[in-house]
CSV table of C-alpha atoms in Angstrom, one decimal:
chain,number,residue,atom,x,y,z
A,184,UNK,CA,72.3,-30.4,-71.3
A,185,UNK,CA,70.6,-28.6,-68.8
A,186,UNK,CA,69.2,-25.0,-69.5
A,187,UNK,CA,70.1,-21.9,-67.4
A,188,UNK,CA,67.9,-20.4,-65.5
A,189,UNK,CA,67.3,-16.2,-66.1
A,190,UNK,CA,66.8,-14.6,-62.3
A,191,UNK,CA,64.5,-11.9,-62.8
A,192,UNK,CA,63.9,-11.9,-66.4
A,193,UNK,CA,60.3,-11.0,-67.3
A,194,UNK,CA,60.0,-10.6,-70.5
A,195,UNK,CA,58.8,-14.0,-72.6
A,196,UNK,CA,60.6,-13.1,-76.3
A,197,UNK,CA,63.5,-12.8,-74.9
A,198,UNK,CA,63.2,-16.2,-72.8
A,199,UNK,CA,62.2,-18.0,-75.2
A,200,UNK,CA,64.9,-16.7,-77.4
A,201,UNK,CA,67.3,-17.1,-75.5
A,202,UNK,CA,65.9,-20.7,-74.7
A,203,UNK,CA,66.0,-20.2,-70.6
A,204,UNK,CA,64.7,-22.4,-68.6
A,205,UNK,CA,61.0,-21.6,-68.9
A,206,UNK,CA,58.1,-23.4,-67.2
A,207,UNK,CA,55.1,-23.7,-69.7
A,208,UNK,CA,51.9,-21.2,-68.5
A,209,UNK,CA,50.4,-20.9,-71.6
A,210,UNK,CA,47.5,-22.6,-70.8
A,211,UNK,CA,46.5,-19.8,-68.9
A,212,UNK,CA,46.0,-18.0,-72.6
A,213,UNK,CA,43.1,-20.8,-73.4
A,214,UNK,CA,41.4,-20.7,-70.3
A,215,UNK,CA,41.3,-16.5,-70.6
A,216,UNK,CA,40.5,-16.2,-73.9
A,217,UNK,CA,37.3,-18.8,-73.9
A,218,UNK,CA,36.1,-17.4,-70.6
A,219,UNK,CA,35.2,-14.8,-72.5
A,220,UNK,CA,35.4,-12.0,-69.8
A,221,UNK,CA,35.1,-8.4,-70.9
A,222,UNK,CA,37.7,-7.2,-68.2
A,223,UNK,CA,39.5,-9.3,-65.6
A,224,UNK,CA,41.2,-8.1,-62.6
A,225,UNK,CA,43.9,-10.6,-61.7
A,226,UNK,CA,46.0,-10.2,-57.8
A,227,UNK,CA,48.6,-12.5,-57.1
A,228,UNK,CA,51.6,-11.7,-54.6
A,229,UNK,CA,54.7,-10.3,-55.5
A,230,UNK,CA,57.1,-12.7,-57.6
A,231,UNK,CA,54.7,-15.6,-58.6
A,232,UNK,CA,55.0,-14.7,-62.5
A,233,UNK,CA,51.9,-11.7,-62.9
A,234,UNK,CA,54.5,-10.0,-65.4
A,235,UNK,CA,55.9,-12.7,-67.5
A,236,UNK,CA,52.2,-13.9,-68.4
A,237,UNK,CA,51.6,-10.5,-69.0
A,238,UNK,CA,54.6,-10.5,-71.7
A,239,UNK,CA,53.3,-13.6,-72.9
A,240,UNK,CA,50.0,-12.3,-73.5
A,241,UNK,CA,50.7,-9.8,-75.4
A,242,UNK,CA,53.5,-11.7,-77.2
A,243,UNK,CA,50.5,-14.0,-78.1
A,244,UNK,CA,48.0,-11.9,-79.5
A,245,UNK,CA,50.1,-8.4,-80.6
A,246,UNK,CA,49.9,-7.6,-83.9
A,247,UNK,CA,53.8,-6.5,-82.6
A,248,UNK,CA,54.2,-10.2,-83.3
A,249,UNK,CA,52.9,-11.2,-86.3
A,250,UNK,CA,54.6,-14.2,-87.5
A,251,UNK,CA,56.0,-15.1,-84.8
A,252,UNK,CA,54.4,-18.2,-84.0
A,253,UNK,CA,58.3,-19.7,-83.4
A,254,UNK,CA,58.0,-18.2,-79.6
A,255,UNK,CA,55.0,-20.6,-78.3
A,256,UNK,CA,56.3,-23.5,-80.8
A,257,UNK,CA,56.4,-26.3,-78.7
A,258,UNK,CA,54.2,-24.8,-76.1
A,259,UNK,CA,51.1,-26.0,-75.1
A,260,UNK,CA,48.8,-23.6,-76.5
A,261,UNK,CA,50.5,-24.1,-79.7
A,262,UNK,CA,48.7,-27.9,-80.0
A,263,UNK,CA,45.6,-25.9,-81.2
A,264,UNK,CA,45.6,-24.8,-84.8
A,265,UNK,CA,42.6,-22.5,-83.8
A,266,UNK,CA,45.1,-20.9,-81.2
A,267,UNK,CA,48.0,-20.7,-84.3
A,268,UNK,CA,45.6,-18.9,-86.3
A,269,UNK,CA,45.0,-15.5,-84.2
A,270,UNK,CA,48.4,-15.4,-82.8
A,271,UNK,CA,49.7,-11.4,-83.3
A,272,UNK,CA,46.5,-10.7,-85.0
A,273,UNK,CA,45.3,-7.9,-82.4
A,274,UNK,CA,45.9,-4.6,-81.7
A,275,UNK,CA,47.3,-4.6,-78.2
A,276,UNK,CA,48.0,-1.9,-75.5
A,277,UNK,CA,50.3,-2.5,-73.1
A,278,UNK,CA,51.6,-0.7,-69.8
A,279,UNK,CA,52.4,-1.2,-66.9
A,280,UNK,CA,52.7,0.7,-63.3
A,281,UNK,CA,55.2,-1.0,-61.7
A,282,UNK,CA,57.7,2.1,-61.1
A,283,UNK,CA,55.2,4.9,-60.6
A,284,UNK,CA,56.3,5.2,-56.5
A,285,UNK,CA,56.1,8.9,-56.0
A,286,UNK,CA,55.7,10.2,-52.5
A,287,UNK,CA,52.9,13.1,-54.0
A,288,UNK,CA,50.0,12.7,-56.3
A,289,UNK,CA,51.8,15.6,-58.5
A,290,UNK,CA,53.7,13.6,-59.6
A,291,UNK,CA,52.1,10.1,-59.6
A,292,UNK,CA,50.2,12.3,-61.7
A,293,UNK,CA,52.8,13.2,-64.4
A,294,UNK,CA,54.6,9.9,-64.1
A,295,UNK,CA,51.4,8.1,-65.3
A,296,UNK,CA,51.0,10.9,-68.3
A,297,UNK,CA,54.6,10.3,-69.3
A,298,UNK,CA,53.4,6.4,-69.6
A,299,UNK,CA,50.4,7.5,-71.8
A,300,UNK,CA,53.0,10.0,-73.9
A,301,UNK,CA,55.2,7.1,-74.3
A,302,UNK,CA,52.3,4.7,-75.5
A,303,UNK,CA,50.9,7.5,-78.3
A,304,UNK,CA,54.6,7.6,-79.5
A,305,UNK,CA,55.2,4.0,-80.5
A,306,UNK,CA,51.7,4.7,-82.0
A,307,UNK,CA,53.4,7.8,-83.8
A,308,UNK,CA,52.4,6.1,-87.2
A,309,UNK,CA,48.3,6.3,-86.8
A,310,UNK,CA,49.4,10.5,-87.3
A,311,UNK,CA,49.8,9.0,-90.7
A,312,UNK,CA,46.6,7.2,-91.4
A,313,UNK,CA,43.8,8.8,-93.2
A,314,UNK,CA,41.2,6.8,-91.1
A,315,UNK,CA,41.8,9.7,-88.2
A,316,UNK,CA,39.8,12.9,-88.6
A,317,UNK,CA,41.3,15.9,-88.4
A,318,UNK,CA,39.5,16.0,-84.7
A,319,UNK,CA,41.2,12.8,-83.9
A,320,UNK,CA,45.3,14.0,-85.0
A,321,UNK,CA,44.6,17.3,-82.9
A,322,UNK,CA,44.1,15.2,-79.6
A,323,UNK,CA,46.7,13.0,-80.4
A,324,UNK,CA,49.1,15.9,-80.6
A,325,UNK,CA,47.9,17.2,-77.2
A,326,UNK,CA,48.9,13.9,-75.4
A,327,UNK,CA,51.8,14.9,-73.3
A,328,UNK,CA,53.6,15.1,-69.5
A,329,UNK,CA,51.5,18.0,-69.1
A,330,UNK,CA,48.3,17.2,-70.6
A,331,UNK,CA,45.0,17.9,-68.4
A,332,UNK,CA,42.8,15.6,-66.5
A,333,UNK,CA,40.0,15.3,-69.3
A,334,UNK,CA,42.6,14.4,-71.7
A,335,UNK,CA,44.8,12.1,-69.4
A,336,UNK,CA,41.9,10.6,-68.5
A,337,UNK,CA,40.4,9.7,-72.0
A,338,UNK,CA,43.9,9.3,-73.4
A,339,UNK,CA,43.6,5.5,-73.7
A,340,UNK,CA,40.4,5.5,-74.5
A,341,UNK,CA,40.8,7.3,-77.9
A,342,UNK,CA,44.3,5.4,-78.7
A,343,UNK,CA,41.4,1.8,-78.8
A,344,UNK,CA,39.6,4.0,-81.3
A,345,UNK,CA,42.7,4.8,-83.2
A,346,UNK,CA,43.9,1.5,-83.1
A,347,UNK,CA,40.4,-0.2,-83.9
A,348,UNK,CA,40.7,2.5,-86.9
A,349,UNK,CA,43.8,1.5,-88.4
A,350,UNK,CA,43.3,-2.2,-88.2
A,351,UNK,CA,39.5,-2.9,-87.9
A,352,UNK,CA,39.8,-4.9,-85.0
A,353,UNK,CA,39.3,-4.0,-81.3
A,354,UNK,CA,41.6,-4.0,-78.5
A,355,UNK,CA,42.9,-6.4,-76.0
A,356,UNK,CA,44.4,-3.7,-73.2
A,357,UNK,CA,47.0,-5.2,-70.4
A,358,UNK,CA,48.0,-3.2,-67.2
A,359,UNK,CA,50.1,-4.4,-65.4
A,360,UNK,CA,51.0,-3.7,-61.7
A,361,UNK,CA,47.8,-1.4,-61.5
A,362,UNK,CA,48.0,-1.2,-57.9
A,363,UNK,CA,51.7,-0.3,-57.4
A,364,UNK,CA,50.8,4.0,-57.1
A,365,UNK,CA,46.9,3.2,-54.9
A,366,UNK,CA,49.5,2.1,-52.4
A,367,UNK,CA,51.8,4.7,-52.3
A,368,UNK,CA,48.8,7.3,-52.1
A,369,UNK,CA,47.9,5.2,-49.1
A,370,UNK,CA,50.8,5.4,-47.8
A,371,UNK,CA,52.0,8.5,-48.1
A,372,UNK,CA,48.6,10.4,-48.0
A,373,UNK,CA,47.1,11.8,-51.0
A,374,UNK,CA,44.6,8.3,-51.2
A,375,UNK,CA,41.5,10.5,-52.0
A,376,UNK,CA,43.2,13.2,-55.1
A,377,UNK,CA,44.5,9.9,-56.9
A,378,UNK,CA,41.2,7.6,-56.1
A,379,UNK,CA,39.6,10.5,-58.6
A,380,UNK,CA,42.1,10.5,-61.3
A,381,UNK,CA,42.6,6.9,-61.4
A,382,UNK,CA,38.4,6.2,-60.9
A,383,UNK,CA,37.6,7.9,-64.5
A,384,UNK,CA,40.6,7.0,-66.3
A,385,UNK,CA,39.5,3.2,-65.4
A,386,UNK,CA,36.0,4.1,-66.5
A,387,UNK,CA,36.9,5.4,-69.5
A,388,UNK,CA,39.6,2.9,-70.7
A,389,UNK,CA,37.9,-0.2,-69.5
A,390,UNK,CA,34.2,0.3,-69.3
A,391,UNK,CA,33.0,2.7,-71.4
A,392,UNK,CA,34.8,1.7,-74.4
A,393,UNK,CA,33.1,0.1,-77.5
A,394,UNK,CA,36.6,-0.2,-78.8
A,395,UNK,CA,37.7,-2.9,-76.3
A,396,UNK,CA,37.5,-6.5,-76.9
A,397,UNK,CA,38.7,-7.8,-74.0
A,398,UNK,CA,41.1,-6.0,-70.7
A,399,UNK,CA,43.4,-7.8,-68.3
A,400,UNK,CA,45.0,-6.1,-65.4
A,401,UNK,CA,47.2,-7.7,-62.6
A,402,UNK,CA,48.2,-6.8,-59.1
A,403,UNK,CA,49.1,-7.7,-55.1
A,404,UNK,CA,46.3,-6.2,-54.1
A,405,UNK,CA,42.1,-5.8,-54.4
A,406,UNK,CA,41.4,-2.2,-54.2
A,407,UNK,CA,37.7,-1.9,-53.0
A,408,UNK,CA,35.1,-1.1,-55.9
A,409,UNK,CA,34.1,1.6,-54.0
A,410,UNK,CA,36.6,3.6,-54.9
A,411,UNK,CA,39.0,3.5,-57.9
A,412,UNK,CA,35.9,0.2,-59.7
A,413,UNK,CA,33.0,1.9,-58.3
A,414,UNK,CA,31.7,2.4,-62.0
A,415,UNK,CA,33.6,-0.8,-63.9
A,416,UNK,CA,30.3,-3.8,-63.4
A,417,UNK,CA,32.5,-5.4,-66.0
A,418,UNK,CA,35.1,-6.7,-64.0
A,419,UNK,CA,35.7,-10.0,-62.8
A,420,UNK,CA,37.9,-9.9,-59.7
A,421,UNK,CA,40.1,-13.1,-59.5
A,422,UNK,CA,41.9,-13.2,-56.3
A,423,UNK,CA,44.0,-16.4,-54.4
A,424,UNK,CA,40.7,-17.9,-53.5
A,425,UNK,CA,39.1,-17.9,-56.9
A,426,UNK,CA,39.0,-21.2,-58.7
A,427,UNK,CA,40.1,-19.6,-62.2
A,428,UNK,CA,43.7,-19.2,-63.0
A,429,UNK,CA,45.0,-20.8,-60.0
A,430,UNK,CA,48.2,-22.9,-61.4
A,431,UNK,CA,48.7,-20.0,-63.5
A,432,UNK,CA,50.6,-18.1,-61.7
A,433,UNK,CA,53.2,-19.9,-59.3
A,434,UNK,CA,54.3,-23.5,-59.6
A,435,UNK,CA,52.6,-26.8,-59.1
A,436,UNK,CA,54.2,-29.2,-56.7
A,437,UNK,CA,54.4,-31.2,-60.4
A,438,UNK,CA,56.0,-28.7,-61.6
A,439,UNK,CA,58.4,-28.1,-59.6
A,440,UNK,CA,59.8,-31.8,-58.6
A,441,UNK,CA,60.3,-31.8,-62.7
A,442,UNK,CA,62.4,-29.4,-63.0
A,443,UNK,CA,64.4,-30.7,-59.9
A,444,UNK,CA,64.9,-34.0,-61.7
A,445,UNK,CA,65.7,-32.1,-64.8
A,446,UNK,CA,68.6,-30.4,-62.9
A,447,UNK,CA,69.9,-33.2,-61.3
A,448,UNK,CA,68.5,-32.2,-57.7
A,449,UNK,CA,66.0,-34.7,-57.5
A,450,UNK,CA,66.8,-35.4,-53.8
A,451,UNK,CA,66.3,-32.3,-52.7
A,452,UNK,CA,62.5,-32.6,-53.3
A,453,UNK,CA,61.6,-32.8,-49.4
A,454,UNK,CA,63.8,-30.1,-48.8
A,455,UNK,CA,62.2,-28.2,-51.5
A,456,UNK,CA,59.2,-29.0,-50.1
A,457,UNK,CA,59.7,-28.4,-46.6
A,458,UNK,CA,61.2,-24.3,-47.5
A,459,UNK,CA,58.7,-23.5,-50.4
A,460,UNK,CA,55.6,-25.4,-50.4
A,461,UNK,CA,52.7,-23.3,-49.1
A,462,UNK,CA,50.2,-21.9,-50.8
A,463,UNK,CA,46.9,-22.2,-52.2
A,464,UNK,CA,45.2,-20.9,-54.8
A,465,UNK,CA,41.6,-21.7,-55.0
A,466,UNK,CA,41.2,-25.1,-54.5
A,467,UNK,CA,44.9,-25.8,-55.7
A,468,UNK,CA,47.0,-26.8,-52.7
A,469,UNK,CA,51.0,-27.0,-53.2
A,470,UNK,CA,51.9,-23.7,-55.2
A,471,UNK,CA,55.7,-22.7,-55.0
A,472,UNK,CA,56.7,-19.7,-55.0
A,473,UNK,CA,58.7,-19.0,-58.3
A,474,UNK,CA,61.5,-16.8,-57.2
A,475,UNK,CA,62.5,-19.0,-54.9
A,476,UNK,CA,62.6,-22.0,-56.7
A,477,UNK,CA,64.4,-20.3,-59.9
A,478,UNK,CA,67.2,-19.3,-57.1
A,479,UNK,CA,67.4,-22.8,-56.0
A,480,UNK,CA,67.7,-24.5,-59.3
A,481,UNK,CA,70.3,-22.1,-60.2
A,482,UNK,CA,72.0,-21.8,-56.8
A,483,UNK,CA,71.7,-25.7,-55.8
A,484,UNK,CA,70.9,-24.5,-52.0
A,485,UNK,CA,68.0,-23.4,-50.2
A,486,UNK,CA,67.7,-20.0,-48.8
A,487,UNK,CA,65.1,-17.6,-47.9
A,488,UNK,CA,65.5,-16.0,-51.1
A,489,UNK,CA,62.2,-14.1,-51.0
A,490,UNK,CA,62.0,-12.5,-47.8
A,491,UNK,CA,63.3,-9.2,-48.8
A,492,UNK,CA,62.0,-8.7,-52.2
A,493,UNK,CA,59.6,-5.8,-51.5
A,494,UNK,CA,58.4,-2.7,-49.2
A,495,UNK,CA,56.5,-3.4,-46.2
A,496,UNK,CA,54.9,-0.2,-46.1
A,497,UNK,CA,51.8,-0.5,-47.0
A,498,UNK,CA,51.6,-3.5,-44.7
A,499,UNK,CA,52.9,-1.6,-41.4
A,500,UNK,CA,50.6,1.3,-42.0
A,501,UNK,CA,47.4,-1.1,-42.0
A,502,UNK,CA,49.0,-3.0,-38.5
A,503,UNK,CA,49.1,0.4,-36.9
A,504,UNK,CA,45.3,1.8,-37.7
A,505,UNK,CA,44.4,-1.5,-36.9
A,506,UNK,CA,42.3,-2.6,-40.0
């Protein structure tokens, strides 16, 4: 019997769970971890998977998760008994900017502190540790909505000291969508207030940090280093032309013609081909689109399914000032 297929769904315990149809990434765990790279910067386009790995990342090394090696049973990455032994083992920070779209940098602002207030309260229990100095429970009681710049700034920062305090381990830190309020400000003018903000809460979460062991963040776009990574010599950009990571994200031409056999639509592979097929990661030619082949295996028909899946705002304000 056939699985069903979950439109939309990004979050990896609850696929797996729920046993959707799930095509296996977590490969893409290996090749991260023993590349060894102190903080990689990851841009895909919108709807190829950047969120789901993300889940699965974290479902993969969380402490949140300890024990719960059933989730990548029967995955690849669970062939490795090395791989089995630090699964939910780290202390993970997780976030993500996908919904902070404001139309001011006021409230980008305080929609990004609300985030960072939200992260210190499932992390409510270090108040309880007696590994934090006095020092340490008085800023963690200051993190708020309303908190000021040096403390927003420096907010996750300290929590990767907290952390690496109450377990003794550093910090693997995921961000996702990092990009998602840098085009907003572009677009609706208050670029140069949030290129400062964001600039030295970067710095301080992901490069000068002894607490951090290793920092993944994922976006649609490359925002130049001379403004918001002007000071992070750390990162390793991976973009649609870099050879790393590129059947990560997307699906292989492989991929996808096995999952059309698997659903009974094997005949539909030059149609499938013929709609979805184009693009290329790296050197990797053939990469679906994942949203639009999930619609077609659970729809049976093609479609351009995802034409109007995002704002092209960003895009028409770059056509008209002609860069």
């Amino acid at each position: 019997m056939k699985k069903k297929v979950a439109i939309g769904l990004q979050n990896f315990e609850e696929l797996i769970q729920k046993d959707y149809y799930y095509i296996d990434k977590t490969d893409f765990i290996r090749e991260w971890w023993e590349c060894g790279d102190s903080v990689t910067l990851i841009t895909r386009p919108r709807r190829f998977g950047k969120t789901l790995n993300m889940s699965m990342v974290e479902a993969f090394f969380s402490v949140k998760y300890a024990d719960r090696g059933e989730l990548f049973e029967g995955l690849s990455i669970w062939e490795e008994e090395e791989y089995q032994k630090i699964q939910g083992t780290y202390p993970v920070i997780s976030l993500s900017f996908a919904n902070v779209k404001e139309k001011e940098y006021k409230t980008t602002r305080k929609k990004i502190c609300q985030l960072i207030e939200e992260l210190y309260s499932d992390h409510s229990y270090l108040l309880d540790s007696p590994l934090l100095r006095e020092g340490d429970k008085r800023f963690f009681k200051r993190v708020s909505v309303d908190m000021d710049d040096v403390d927003a700034t420096m907010a996750i920062h300290y929590l990767t000291k907290f952390l690496y305090l109450y377990y003794g381990k550093k910090v693997i830190i995921l961000l996702d969508e990092y990009d998602t309020p840098m085009q907003e400000a572009y677009v609706d003018g208050y670029w140069d207030e949030l290129v400062s903000f964001t600039r030295s809460l970067f710095n301080a979460t992901f490069k000068t940090n002894p607490w951090l062991e290793r920092g993944m963040m994922t976006g649609i776009t490359r925002v130049s280093r001379e403004s918001i990574f002007s000071d992070l010599n750390n990162l390793e950009v991976v973009t649609t032309t870099s050879n790393k990571y590129m059947d990560s994200f997307g699906f292989t031409e492989q991929e996808v013609f096995a999952a059309l056999d698997e659903f009974g639509l094997g005949e539909k592979k030059e149609e499938v081909r013929k709609w979805y097929d184009g693009f290329i990661f790296g050197d990797h030619k053939d990469i679906y689109n994942p949203w639009s082949i999930l619609h077609f295996l659970n729809k049976g028909k093609v479609a351009d399914y995802w034409a109007n899946t995002s704002s092209n705002a960003l895009v028409s304000k770059l056509i008209q000032e002609g860069k």
